[in-house]
mmCIF file of C-alpha atoms in Angstrom:
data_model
loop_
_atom_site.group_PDB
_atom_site.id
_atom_site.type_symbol
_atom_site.label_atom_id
_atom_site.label_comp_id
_atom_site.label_asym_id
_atom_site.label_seq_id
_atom_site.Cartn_x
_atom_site.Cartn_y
_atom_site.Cartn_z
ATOM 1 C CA UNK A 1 -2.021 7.689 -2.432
ATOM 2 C CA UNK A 2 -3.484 7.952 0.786
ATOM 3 C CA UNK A 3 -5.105 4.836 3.067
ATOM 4 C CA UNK A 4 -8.993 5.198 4.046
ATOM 5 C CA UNK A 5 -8.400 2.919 6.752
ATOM 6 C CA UNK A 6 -6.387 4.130 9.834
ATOM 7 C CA UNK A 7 -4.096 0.965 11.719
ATOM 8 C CA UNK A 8 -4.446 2.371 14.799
ATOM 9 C CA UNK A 9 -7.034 1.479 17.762
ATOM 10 C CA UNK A 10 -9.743 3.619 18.688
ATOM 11 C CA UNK A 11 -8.225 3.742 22.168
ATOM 12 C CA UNK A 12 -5.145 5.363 20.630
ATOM 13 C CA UNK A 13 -7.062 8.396 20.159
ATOM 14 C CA UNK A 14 -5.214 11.392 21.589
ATOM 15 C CA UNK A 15 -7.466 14.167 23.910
ATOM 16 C CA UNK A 16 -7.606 17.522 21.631
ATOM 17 C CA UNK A 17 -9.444 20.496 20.978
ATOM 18 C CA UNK A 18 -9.823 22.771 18.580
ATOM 19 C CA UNK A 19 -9.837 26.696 18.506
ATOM 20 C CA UNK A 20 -12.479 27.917 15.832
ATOM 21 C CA UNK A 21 -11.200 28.426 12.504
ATOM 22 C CA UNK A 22 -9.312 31.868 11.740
ATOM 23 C CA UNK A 23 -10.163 33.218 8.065
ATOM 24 C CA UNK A 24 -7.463 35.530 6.822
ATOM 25 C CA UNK A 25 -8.496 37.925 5.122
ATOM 26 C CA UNK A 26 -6.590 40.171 2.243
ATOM 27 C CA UNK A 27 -8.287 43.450 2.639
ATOM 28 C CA UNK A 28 -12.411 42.953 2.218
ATOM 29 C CA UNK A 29 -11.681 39.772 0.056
ATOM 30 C CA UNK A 30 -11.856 36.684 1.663
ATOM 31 C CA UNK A 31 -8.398 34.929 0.923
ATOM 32 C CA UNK A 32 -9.023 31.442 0.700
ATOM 33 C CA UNK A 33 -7.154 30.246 3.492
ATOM 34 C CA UNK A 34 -8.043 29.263 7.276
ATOM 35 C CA UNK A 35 -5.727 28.389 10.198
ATOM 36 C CA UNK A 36 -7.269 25.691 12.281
ATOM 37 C CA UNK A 37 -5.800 25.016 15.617
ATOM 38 C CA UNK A 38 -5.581 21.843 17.764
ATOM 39 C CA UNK A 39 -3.898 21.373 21.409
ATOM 40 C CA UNK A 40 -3.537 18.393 23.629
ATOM 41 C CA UNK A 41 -4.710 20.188 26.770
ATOM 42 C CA UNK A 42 -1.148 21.122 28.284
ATOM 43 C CA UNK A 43 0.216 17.637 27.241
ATOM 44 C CA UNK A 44 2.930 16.507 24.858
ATOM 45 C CA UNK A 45 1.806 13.211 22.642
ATOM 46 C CA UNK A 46 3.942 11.481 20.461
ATOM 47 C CA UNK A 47 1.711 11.401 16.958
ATOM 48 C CA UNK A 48 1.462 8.347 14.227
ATOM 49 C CA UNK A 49 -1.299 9.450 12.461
ATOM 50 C CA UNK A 50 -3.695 12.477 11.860
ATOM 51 C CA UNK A 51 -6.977 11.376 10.265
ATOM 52 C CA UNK A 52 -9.979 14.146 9.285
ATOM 53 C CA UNK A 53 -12.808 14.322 6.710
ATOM 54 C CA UNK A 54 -12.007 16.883 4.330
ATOM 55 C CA UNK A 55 -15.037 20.096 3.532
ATOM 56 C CA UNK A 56 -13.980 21.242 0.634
ATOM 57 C CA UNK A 57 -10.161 22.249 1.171
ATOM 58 C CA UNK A 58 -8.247 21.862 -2.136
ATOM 59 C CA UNK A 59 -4.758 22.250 -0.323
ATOM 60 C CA UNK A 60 -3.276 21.597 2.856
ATOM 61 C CA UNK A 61 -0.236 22.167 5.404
ATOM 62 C CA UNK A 62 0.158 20.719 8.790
ATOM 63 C CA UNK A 63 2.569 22.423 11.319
ATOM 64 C CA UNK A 64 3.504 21.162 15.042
ATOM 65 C CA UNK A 65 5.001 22.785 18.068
ATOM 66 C CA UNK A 66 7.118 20.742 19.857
ATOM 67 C CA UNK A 67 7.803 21.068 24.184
ATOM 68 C CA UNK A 68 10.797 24.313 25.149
ATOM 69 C CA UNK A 69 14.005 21.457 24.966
ATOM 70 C CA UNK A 70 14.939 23.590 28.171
ATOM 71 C CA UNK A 71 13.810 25.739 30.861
ATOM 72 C CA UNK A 72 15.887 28.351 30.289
ATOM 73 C CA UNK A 73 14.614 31.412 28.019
ATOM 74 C CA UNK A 74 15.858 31.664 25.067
ATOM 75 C CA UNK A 75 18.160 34.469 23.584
ATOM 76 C CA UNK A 76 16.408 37.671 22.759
ATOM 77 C CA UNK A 77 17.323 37.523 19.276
ATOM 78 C CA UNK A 78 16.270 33.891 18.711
ATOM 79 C CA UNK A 79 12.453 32.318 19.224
ATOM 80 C CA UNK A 80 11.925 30.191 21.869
ATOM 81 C CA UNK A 81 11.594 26.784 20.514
ATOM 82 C CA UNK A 82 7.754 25.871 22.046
ATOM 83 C CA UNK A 83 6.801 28.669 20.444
ATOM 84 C CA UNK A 84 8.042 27.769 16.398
ATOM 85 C CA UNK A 85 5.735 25.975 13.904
ATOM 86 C CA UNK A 86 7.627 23.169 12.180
ATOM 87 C CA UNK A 87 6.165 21.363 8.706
ATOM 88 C CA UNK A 88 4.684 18.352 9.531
ATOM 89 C CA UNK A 89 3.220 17.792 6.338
ATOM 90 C CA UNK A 90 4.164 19.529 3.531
ATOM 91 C CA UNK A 91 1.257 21.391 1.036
ATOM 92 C CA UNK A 92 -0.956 18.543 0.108
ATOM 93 C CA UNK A 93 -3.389 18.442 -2.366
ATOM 94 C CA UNK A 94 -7.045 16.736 -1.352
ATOM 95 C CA UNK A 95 -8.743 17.752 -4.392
ATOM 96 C CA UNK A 96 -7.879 16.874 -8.205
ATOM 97 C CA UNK A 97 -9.118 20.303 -9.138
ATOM 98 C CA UNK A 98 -10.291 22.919 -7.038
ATOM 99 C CA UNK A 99 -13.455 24.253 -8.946
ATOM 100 C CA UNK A 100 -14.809 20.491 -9.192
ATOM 101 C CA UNK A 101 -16.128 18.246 -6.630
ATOM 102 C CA UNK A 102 -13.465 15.166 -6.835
ATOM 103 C CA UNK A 103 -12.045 14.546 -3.147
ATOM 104 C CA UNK A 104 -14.072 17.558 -1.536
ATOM 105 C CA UNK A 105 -15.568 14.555 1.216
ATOM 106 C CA UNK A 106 -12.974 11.783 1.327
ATOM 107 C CA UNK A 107 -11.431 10.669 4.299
ATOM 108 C CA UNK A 108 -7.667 11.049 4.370
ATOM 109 C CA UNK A 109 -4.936 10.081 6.699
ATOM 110 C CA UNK A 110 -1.552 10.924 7.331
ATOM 111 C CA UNK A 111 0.826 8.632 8.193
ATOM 112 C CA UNK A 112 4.564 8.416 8.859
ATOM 113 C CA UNK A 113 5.133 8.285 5.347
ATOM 114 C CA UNK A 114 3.787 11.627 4.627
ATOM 115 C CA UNK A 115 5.704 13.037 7.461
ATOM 116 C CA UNK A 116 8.400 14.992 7.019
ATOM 117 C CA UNK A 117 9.716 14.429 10.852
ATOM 118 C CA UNK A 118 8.881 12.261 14.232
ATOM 119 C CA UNK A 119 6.181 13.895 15.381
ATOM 120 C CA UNK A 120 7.644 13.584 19.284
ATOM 121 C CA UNK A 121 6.642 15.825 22.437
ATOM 122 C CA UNK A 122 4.296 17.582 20.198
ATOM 123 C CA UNK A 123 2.167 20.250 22.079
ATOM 124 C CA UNK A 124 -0.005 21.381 18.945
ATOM 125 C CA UNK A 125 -0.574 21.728 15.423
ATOM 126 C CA UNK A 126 -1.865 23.822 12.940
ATOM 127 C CA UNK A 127 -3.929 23.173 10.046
ATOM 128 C CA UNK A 128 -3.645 25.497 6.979
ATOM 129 C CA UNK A 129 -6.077 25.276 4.431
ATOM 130 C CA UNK A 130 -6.433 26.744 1.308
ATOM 131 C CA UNK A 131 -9.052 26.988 -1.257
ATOM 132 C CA UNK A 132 -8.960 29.027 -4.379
ATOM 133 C CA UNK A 133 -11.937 28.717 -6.199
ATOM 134 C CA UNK A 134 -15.096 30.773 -4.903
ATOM 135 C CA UNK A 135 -17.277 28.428 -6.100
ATOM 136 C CA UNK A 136 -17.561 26.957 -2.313
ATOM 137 C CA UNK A 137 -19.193 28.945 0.435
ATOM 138 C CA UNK A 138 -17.073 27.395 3.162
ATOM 139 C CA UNK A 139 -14.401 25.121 2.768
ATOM 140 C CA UNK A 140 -12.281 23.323 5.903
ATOM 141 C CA UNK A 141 -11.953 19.800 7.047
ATOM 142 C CA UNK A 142 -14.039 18.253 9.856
ATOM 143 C CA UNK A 143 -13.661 15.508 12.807
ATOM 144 C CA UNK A 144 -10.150 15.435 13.079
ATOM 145 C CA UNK A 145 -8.400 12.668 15.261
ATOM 146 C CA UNK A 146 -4.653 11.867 16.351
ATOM 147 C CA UNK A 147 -3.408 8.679 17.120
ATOM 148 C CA UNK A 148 -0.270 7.865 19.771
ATOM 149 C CA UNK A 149 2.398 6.578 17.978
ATOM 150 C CA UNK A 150 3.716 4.615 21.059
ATOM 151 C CA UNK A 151 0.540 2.541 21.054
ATOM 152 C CA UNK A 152 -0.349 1.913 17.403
ATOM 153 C CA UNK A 153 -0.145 -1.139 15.706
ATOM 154 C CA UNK A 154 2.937 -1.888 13.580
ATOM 155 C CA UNK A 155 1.322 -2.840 9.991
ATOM 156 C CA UNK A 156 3.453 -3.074 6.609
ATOM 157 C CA UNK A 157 2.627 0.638 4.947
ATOM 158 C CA UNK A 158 2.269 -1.306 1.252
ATOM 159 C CA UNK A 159 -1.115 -0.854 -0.794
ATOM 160 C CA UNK A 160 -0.306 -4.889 -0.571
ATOM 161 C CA UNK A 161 -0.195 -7.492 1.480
ATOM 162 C CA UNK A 162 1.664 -10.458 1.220
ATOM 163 C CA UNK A 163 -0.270 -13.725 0.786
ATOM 164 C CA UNK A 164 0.443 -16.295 3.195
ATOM 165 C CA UNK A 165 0.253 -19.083 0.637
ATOM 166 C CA UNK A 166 2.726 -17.118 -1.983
ATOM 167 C CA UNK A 167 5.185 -17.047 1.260
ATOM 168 C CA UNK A 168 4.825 -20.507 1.730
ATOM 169 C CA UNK A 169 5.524 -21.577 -2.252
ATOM 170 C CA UNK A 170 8.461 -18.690 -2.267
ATOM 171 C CA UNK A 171 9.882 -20.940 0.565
ATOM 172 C CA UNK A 172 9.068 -24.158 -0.885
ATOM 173 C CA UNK A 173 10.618 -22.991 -4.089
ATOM 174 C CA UNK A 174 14.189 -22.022 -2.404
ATOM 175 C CA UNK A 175 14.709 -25.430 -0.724
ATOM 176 C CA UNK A 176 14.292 -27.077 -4.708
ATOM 177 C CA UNK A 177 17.453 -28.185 -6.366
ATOM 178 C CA UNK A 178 16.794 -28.770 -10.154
ATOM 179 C CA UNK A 179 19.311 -31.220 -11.859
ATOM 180 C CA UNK A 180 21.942 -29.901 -14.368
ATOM 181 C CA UNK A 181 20.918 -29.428 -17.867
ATOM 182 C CA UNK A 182 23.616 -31.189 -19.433
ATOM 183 C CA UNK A 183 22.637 -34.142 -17.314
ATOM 184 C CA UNK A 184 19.053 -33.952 -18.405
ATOM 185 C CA UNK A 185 19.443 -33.527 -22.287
ATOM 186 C CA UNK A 186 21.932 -36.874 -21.879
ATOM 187 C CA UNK A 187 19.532 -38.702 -20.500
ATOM 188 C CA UNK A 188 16.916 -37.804 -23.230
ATOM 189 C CA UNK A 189 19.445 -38.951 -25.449
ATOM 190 C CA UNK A 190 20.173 -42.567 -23.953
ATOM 191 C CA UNK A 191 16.539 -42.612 -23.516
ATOM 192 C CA UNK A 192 15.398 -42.190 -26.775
ATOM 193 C CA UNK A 193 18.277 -44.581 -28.067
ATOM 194 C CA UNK A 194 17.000 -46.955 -25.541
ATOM 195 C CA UNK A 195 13.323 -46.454 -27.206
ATOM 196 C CA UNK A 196 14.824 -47.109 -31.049
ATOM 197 C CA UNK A 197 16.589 -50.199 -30.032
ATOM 198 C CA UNK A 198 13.536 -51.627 -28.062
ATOM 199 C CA UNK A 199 11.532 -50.811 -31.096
ATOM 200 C CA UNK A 200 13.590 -52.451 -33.774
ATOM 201 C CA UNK A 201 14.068 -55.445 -31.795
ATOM 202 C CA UNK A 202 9.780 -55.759 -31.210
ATOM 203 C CA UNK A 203 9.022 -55.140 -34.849
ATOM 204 C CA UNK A 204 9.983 -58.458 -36.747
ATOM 205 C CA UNK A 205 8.678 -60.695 -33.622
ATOM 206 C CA UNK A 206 5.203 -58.943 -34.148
ATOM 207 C CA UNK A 207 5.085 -59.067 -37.692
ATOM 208 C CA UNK A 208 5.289 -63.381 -37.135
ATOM 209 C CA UNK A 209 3.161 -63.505 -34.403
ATOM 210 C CA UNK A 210 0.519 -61.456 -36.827
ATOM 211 C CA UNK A 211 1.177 -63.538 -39.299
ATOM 212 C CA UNK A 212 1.306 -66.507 -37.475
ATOM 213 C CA UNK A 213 -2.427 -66.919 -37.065
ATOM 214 C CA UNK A 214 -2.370 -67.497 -40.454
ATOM 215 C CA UNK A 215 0.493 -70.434 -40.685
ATOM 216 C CA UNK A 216 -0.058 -73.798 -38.818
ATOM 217 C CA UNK A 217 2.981 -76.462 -38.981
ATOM 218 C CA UNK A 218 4.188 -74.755 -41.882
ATOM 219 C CA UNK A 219 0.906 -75.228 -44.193
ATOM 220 C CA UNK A 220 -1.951 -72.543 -44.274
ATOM 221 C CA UNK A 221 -5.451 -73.339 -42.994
ATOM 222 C CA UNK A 222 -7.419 -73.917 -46.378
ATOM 223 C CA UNK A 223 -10.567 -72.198 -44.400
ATOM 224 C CA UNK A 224 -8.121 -68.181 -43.551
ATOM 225 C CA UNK A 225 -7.679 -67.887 -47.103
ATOM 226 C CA UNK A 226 -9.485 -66.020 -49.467
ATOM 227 C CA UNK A 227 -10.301 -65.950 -53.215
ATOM 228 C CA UNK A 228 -10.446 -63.335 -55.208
#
């Protein structure tokens, strides 16, 4: 599941622009996917996250170009490497089902965690969006932003976060030694012996001293007693 929140800055944002949107076409038929193309102006950036608004794309792919590792051309039967697209991001889907509206406007963002690779001395990308249904006129996805990765700031990637309290009990609760259970059920034992013997020994002394309201120098008060 994705975040709608990014945890980067706003001054992380990375300097890009964007080529206009290439439909490829299969014949006269439109084919339901567009190439959308972003550079950093000559620059290589170091991505953390890629954040857009999606327009009705139902899938997507994300590709990056990484900086030549050399200055030397490469060998005529090999590709140079500044000029291969690499996966990024692997085919996503944004929508639950691409003839219905769910997730046609959400905001997404992609993280490490959706990355296949570091996205270091990056010199574009390519967005590849797909959309099979023809029940959209246009489909894309709009205001997309990169963040550095050097400069954003280290959060935990969990849905949760940890209470502060719940780390303070957790800590509380490792420094408690509990007593040994045989030692506990003994002492139940002595104590409830303990409260036996205390009770036999009070119950004759309270039956006299209930009774002895009744008894004066061993005669009975002619006025306590009743007839019947």
């Amino acid at each position: 599941m994705f975040s709608c929140k990014t945890s980067a800055p706003e001054d992380t944002i990375l300097r890009s622009s964007l080529r206009s949107p290439i439909s490829l076409p299969i014949g006269d038929h439109n084919s339901g996917c567009k190439v959308i193309d972003l550079n950093f102006h000559g620059a290589t950036v170091h991505i953390g996250e890629i954040s857009f608004f999606n327009n009705y794309t139902a899938y997507i792919t994300i590709k990056f170009r990484k900086r030549s590792l050399s200055g030397f051309p490469a060998p005529p039967d090999q590709p140079r490497s500044g000029s291969v697209w690499h996966t990024l991001v692997p085919k996503t889907r944004l929508m639950t089902d691409p003839h219905c509206e769910n997730g046609g406007q959400d905001f997404r963002i992609f993280g490490p965690n959706q990355m296949l690779a570091d996205a270091d001395d990056v010199t574009g990308l390519r967005f590849i969006c797909k959309q099979p249904s023809p029940h959209w006129k246009s489909f894309g996805i709009d205001e997309i932003k990169c963040y550095s990765r050097a400069d954003m700031i280290q959060t935990p990637r969990s849905s949760k976060q940890e209470d502060p309290l719940a780390e303070i009990s957790k800590s509380a609760a490792s420094n408690i030694t509990l007593p040994n259970a045989g030692n506990i059920s003994l002492y139940l034992q002595n104590l409830h012996s303990l409260s036996s013997i205390t009770a036999a020994a009070l119950t004759p002394s309270l039956t006299a001293q209930a009774l002895g309201r009744f008894d004066e120098d061993n005669c009975y008060e002619i006025n306590t007693l009743a007839y019947n």
